[in-house]
Short mmCIF file of C-alpha atoms in Angstrom, two decimals:
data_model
loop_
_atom_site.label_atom_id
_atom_site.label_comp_id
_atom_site.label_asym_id
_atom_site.label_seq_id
_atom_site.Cartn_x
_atom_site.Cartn_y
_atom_site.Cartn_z
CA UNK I 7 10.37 34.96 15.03
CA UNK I 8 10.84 31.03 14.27
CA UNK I 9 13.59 30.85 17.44
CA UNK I 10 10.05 32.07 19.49
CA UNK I 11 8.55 29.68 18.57
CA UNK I 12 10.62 27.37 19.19
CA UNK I 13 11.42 28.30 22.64
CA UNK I 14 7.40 28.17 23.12
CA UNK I 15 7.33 24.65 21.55
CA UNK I 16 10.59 23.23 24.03
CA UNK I 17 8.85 25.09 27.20
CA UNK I 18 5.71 22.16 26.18
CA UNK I 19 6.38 18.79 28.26
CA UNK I 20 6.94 15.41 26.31
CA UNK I 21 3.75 14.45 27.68
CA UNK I 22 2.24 16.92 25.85
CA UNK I 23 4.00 16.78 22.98
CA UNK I 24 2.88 13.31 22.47
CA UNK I 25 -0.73 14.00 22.89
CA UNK I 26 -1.23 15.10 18.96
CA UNK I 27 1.10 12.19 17.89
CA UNK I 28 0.48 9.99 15.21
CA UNK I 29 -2.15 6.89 17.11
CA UNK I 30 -0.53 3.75 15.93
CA UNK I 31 3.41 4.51 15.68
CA UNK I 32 5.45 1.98 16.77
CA UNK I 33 6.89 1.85 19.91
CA UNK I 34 10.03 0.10 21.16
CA UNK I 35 10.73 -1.90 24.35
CA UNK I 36 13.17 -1.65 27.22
CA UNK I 37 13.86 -5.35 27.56
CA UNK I 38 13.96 -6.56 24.06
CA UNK I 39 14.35 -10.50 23.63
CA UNK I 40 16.09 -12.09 20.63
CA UNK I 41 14.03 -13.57 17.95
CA UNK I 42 13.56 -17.54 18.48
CA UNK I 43 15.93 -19.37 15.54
CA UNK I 44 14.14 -20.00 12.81
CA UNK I 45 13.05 -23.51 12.19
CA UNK I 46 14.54 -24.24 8.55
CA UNK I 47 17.14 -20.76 7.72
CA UNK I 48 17.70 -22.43 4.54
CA UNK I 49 13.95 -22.17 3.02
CA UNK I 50 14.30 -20.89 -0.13
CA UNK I 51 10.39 -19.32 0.02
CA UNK I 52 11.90 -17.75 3.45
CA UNK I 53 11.48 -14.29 3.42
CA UNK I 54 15.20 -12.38 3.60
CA UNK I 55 13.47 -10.28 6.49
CA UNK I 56 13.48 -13.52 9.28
CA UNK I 57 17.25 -13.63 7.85
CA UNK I 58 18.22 -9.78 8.26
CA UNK I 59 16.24 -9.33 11.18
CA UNK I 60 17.78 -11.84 13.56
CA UNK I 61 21.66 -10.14 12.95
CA UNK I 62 22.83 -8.02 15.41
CA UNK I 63 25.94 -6.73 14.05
CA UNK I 64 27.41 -5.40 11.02
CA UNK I 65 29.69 -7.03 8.39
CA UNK I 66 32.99 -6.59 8.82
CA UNK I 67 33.64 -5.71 5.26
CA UNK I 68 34.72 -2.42 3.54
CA UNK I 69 31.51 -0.18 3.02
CA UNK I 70 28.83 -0.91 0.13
CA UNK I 71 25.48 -0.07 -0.29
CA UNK I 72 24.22 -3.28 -2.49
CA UNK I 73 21.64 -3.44 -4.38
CA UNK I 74 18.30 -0.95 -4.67
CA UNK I 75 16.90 1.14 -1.52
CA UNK I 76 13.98 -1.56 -1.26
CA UNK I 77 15.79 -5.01 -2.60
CA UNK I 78 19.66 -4.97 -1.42
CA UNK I 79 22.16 -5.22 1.63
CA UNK I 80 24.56 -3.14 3.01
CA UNK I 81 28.30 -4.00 4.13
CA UNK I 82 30.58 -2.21 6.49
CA UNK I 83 27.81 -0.68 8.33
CA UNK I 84 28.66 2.11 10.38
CA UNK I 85 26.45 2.72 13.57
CA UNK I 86 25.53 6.38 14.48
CA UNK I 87 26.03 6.20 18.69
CA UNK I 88 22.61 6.78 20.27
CA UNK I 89 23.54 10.39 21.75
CA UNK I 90 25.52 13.12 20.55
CA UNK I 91 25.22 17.05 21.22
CA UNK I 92 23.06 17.93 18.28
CA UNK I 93 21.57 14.08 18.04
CA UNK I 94 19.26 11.68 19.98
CA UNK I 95 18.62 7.81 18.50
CA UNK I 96 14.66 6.75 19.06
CA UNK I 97 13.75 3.11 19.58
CA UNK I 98 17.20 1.87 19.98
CA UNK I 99 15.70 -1.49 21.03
CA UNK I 100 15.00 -1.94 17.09
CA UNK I 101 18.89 -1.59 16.39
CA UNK I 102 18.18 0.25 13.32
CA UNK I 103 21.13 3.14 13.69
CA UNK I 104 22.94 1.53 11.43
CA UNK I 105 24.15 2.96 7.85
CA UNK I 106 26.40 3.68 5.05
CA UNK I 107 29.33 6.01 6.70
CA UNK I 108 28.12 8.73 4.32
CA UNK I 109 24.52 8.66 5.83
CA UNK I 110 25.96 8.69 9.43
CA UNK I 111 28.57 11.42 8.35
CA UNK I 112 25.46 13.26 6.64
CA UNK I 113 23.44 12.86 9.87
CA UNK I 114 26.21 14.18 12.16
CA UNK I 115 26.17 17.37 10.06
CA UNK I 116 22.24 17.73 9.21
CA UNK I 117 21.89 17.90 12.88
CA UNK I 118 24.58 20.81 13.57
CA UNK I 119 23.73 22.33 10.60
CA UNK I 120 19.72 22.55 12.01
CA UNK I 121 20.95 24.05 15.01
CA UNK I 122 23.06 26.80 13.19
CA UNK I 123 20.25 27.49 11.16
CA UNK I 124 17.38 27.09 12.48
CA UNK I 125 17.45 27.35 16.36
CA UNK I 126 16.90 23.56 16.24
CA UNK I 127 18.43 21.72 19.63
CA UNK I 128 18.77 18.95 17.80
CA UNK I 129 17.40 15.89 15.64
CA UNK I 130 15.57 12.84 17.03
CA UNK I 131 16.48 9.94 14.51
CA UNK I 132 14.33 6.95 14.22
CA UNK I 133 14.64 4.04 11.63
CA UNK I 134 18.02 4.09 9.51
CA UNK I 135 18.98 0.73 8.57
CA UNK I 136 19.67 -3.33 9.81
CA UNK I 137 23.31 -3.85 10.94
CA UNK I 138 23.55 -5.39 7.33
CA UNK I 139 21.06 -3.46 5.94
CA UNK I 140 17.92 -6.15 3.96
CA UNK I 141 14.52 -6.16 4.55
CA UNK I 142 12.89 -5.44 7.84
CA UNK I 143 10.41 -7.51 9.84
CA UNK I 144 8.41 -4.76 10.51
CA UNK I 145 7.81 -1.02 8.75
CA UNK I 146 9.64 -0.06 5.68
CA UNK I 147 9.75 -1.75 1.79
CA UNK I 148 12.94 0.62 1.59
CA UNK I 149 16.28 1.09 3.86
CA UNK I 150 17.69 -1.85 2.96
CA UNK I 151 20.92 -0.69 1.72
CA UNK I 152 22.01 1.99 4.38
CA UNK I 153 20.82 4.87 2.29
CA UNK I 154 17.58 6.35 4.28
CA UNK I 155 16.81 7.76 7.37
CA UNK I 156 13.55 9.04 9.26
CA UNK I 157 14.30 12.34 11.18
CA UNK I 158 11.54 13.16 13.50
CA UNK I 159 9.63 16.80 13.30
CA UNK I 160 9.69 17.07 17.13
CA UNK I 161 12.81 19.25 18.55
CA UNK I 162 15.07 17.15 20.19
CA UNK I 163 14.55 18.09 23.75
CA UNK I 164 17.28 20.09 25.37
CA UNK I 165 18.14 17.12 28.35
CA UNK I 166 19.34 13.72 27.19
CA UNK I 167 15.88 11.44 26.97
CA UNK I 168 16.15 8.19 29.31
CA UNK I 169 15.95 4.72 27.98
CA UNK I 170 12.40 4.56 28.16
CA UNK I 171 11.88 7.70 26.77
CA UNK I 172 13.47 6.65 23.77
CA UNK I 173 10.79 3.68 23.44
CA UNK I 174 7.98 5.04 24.13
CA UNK I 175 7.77 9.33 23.83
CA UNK I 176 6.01 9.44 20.29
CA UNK I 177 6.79 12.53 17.95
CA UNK I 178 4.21 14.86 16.66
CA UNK I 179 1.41 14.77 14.00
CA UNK I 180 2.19 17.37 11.77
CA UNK I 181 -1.46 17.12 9.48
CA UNK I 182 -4.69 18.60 10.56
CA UNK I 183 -7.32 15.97 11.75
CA UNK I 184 -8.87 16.28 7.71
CA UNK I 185 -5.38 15.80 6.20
CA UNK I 186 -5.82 18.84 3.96
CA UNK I 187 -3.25 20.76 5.24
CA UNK I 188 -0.34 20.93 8.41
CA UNK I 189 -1.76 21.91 12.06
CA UNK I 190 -0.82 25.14 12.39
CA UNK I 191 -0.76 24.56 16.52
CA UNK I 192 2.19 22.36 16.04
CA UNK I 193 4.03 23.30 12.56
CA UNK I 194 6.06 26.04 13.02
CA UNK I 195 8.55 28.33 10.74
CA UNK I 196 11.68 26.55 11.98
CA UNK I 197 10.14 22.92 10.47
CA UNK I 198 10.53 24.52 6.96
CA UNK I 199 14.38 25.70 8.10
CA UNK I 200 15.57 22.22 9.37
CA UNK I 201 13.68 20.25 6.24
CA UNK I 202 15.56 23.09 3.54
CA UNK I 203 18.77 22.39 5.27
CA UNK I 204 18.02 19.18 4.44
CA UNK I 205 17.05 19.24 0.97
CA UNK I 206 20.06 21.44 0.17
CA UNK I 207 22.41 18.83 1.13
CA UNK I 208 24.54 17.75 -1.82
CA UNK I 209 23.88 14.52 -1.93
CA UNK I 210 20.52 14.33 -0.83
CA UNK I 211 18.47 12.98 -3.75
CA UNK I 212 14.98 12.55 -2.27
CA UNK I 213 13.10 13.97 0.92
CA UNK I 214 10.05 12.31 1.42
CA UNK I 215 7.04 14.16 3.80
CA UNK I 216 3.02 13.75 3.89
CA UNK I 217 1.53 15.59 1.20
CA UNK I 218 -0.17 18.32 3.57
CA UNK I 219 3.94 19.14 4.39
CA UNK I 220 5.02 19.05 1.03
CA UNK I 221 1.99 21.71 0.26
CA UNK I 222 2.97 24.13 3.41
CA UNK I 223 6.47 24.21 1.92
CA UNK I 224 5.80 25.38 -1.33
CA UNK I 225 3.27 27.84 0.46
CA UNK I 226 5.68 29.30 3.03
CA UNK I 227 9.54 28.78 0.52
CA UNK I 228 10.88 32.25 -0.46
CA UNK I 229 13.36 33.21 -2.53
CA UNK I 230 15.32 30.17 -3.73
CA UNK I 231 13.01 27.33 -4.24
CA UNK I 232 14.93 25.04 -6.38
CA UNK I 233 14.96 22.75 -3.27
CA UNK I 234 11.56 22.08 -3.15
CA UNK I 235 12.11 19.55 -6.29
CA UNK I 236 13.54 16.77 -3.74
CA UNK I 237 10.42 17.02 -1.55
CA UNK I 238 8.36 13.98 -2.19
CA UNK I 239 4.48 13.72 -1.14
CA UNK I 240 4.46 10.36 -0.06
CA UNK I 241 1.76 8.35 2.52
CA UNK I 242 2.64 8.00 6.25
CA UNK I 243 5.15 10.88 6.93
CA UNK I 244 3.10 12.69 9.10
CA UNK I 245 5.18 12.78 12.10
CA UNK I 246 8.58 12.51 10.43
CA UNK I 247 10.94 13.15 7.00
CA UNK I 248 12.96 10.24 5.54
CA UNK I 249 16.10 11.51 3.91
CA UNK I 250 16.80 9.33 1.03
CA UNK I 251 21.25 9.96 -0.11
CA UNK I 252 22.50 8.98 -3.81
CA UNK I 253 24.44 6.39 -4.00
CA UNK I 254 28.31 6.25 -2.76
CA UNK I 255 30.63 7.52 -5.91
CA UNK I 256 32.18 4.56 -7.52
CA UNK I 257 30.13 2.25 -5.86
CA UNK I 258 29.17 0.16 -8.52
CA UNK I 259 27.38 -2.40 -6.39
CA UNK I 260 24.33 0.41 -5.48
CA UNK I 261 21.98 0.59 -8.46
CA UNK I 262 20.93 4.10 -8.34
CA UNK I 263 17.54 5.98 -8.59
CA UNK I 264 16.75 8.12 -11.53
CA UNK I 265 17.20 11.72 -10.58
CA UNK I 266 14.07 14.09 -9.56
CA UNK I 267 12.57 16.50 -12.10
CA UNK I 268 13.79 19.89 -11.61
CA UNK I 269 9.96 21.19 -10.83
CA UNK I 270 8.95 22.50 -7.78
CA UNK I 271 6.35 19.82 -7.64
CA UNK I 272 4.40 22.79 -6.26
CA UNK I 273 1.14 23.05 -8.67
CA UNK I 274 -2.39 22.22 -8.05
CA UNK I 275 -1.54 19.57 -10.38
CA UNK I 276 1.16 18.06 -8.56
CA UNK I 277 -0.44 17.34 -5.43
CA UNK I 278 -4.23 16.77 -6.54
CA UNK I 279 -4.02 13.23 -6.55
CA UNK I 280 -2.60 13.08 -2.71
CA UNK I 281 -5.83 14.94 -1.38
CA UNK I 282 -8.61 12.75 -3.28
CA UNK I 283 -11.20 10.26 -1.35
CA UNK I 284 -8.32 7.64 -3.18
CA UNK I 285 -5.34 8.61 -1.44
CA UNK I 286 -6.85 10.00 1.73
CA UNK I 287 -8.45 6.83 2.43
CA UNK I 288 -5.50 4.43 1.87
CA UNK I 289 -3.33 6.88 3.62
CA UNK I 290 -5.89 5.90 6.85
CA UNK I 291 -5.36 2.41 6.30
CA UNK I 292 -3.58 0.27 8.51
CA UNK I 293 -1.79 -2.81 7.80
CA UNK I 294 -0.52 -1.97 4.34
CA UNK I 295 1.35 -4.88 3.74
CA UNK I 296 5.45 -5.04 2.63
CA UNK I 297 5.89 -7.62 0.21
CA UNK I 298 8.10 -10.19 0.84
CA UNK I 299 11.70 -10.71 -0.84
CA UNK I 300 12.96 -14.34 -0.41
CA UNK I 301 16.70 -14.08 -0.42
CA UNK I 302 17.09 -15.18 -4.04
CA UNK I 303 15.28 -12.02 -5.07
CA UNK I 304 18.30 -9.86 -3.77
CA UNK I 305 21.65 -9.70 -5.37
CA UNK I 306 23.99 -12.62 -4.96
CA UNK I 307 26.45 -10.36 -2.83
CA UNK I 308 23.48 -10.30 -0.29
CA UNK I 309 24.02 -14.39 0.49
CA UNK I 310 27.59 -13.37 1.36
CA UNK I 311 26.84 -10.17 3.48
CA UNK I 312 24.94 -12.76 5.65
CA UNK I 313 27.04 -15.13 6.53
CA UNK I 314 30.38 -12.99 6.80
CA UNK I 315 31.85 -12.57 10.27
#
């Protein structure tokens, strides 16, 4: 039934796919200019994000993730390329493709793996991480150290998306207009497939979806549901799910998260809180402000990530 589905949802034209998308999601550009240089780099209340934001390329050093997923730096980057059979990058003008080799490994078999399973064509990618990983100028507290990445809920199409397409197609709003619950004209069985395959991943630690998702999973998950512990309510996921990987064995530079209970996270309890006035309402707000992380707030390594060739 789900590959149905499916076909109905690819036979839809982006146009109209992006007519339920999420109002406000960022869009990229075409013709992206550099960031003018920054008056005094060596401010010390400078925040690391003017610093991380302005490098282009990775450093050439041997692979670490450094640091936590929201205060730490990433070396030996590894970029996933924009296009590959079961892959499409979004907003490549952002130049956020970048990752640990583990994530872009992980990727590169998430995405085949959705296929097999699930009749998906393929996975549209968004944010992963800076060339060097750090803060970012704009959107995420996290993916600093090459650890996370936001997988769209749209089906990759089945023809390679142009340029512009990548900047400006948005993906699909999952949540009903009252975020109580998904929109049952746009989630479909296959969404639970791809985000299982996800979740069942080895090293996946942490899956992160709005709370509406995370409460249509533990509705619709049969038989084993030990999965469902990695799937973390969390504001602003409507339209995607950010894949959060443990840190790289014997990597003693990433300071890891603690583990996930082993609940399903699945009782009335568990998700109350995400569906009160409270949550609903700062979930609608816009502008939530990152805080900012001057670069003496992020490991000493990080100084030296920066300024290696």
């Amino acid at each position: 039934m789900h590959k149905r589905i499916l076909l109905t949802m690819l036979a839809v034209p982006i146009a109209a796919l992006t007519a339920t998308a999420v109002l406000g999601q960022d869009k990229g550009s075409v013709d992206p200019k550099p960031l003018p240089p920054l008056v005094n780099p060596n401010d010390p209340d400078l925040g690391a994000d003017e610093l991380f934001g302005r490098v282009t390329s990775p450093a050439r050093l041997a692979a670490h993730s450094i640091g936590f997923y929201g205060k730490g730096c990433l070396a030996g980057a590894e970029a996933l390329p924009i296009s590959g059979k079961t892959w499409q990058v979004m907003r490549p003008s952002q130049n956020r493709n970048w990752a640990h080799p583990d994530m872009v490994a992980l990727l590169k078999r998430l995405s085949a793996k959705a296929h097999e399973v699930a009749g998906w064509p393929g996975l549209l990618i968004e944010d992963m991480s800076q060339p060097r990983g750090g803060p970012m100028l704009t959107g995420h507290a996290s993916h600093q150290i090459g650890l996370d990445a936001d997988i769209w809920l749209t089906p990759m199409p089945k023809q390679q998306l142009s340029r512009n397409e990548r900047e400006e197609m948005s993906a699909t709003n999952m949540v009903r207009a009252d975020r109580l619950d998904i929109d049952p004209t746009v989630w479909t069985p296959t969404h639970l497939l791809v985000i299982r395959a996800a979740a069942q991943e080895p090293r996946v630690e942490r899956i992160f979806v709005n709370a509406a998702i995370k409460k249509a999973l533990c509705r619709e998950a049969k038989g084993d549901r030990s999965w469902l512990a990695k799937i973390r309510p969390w504001y602003g996921h409507d339209y995607h799910f950010h894949v959060r990987i443990t840190c790289p064995p014997g990597d003693s530079a990433c300071t890891p998260q603690s583990p996930p209970s082993d609940s399903e996270g699945c009782a009335s309890a568990d998700l109350a809180y995400w569906f009160t006035d409270t949550a609903l309402h700062a979930e609608l707000s816009t502008g939530r402000p990152v805080p900012t992380i001057t670069l003496s707030q992020l490991p000493a390594a990080c100084r030296q990530i920066l300024s290696a060739p």
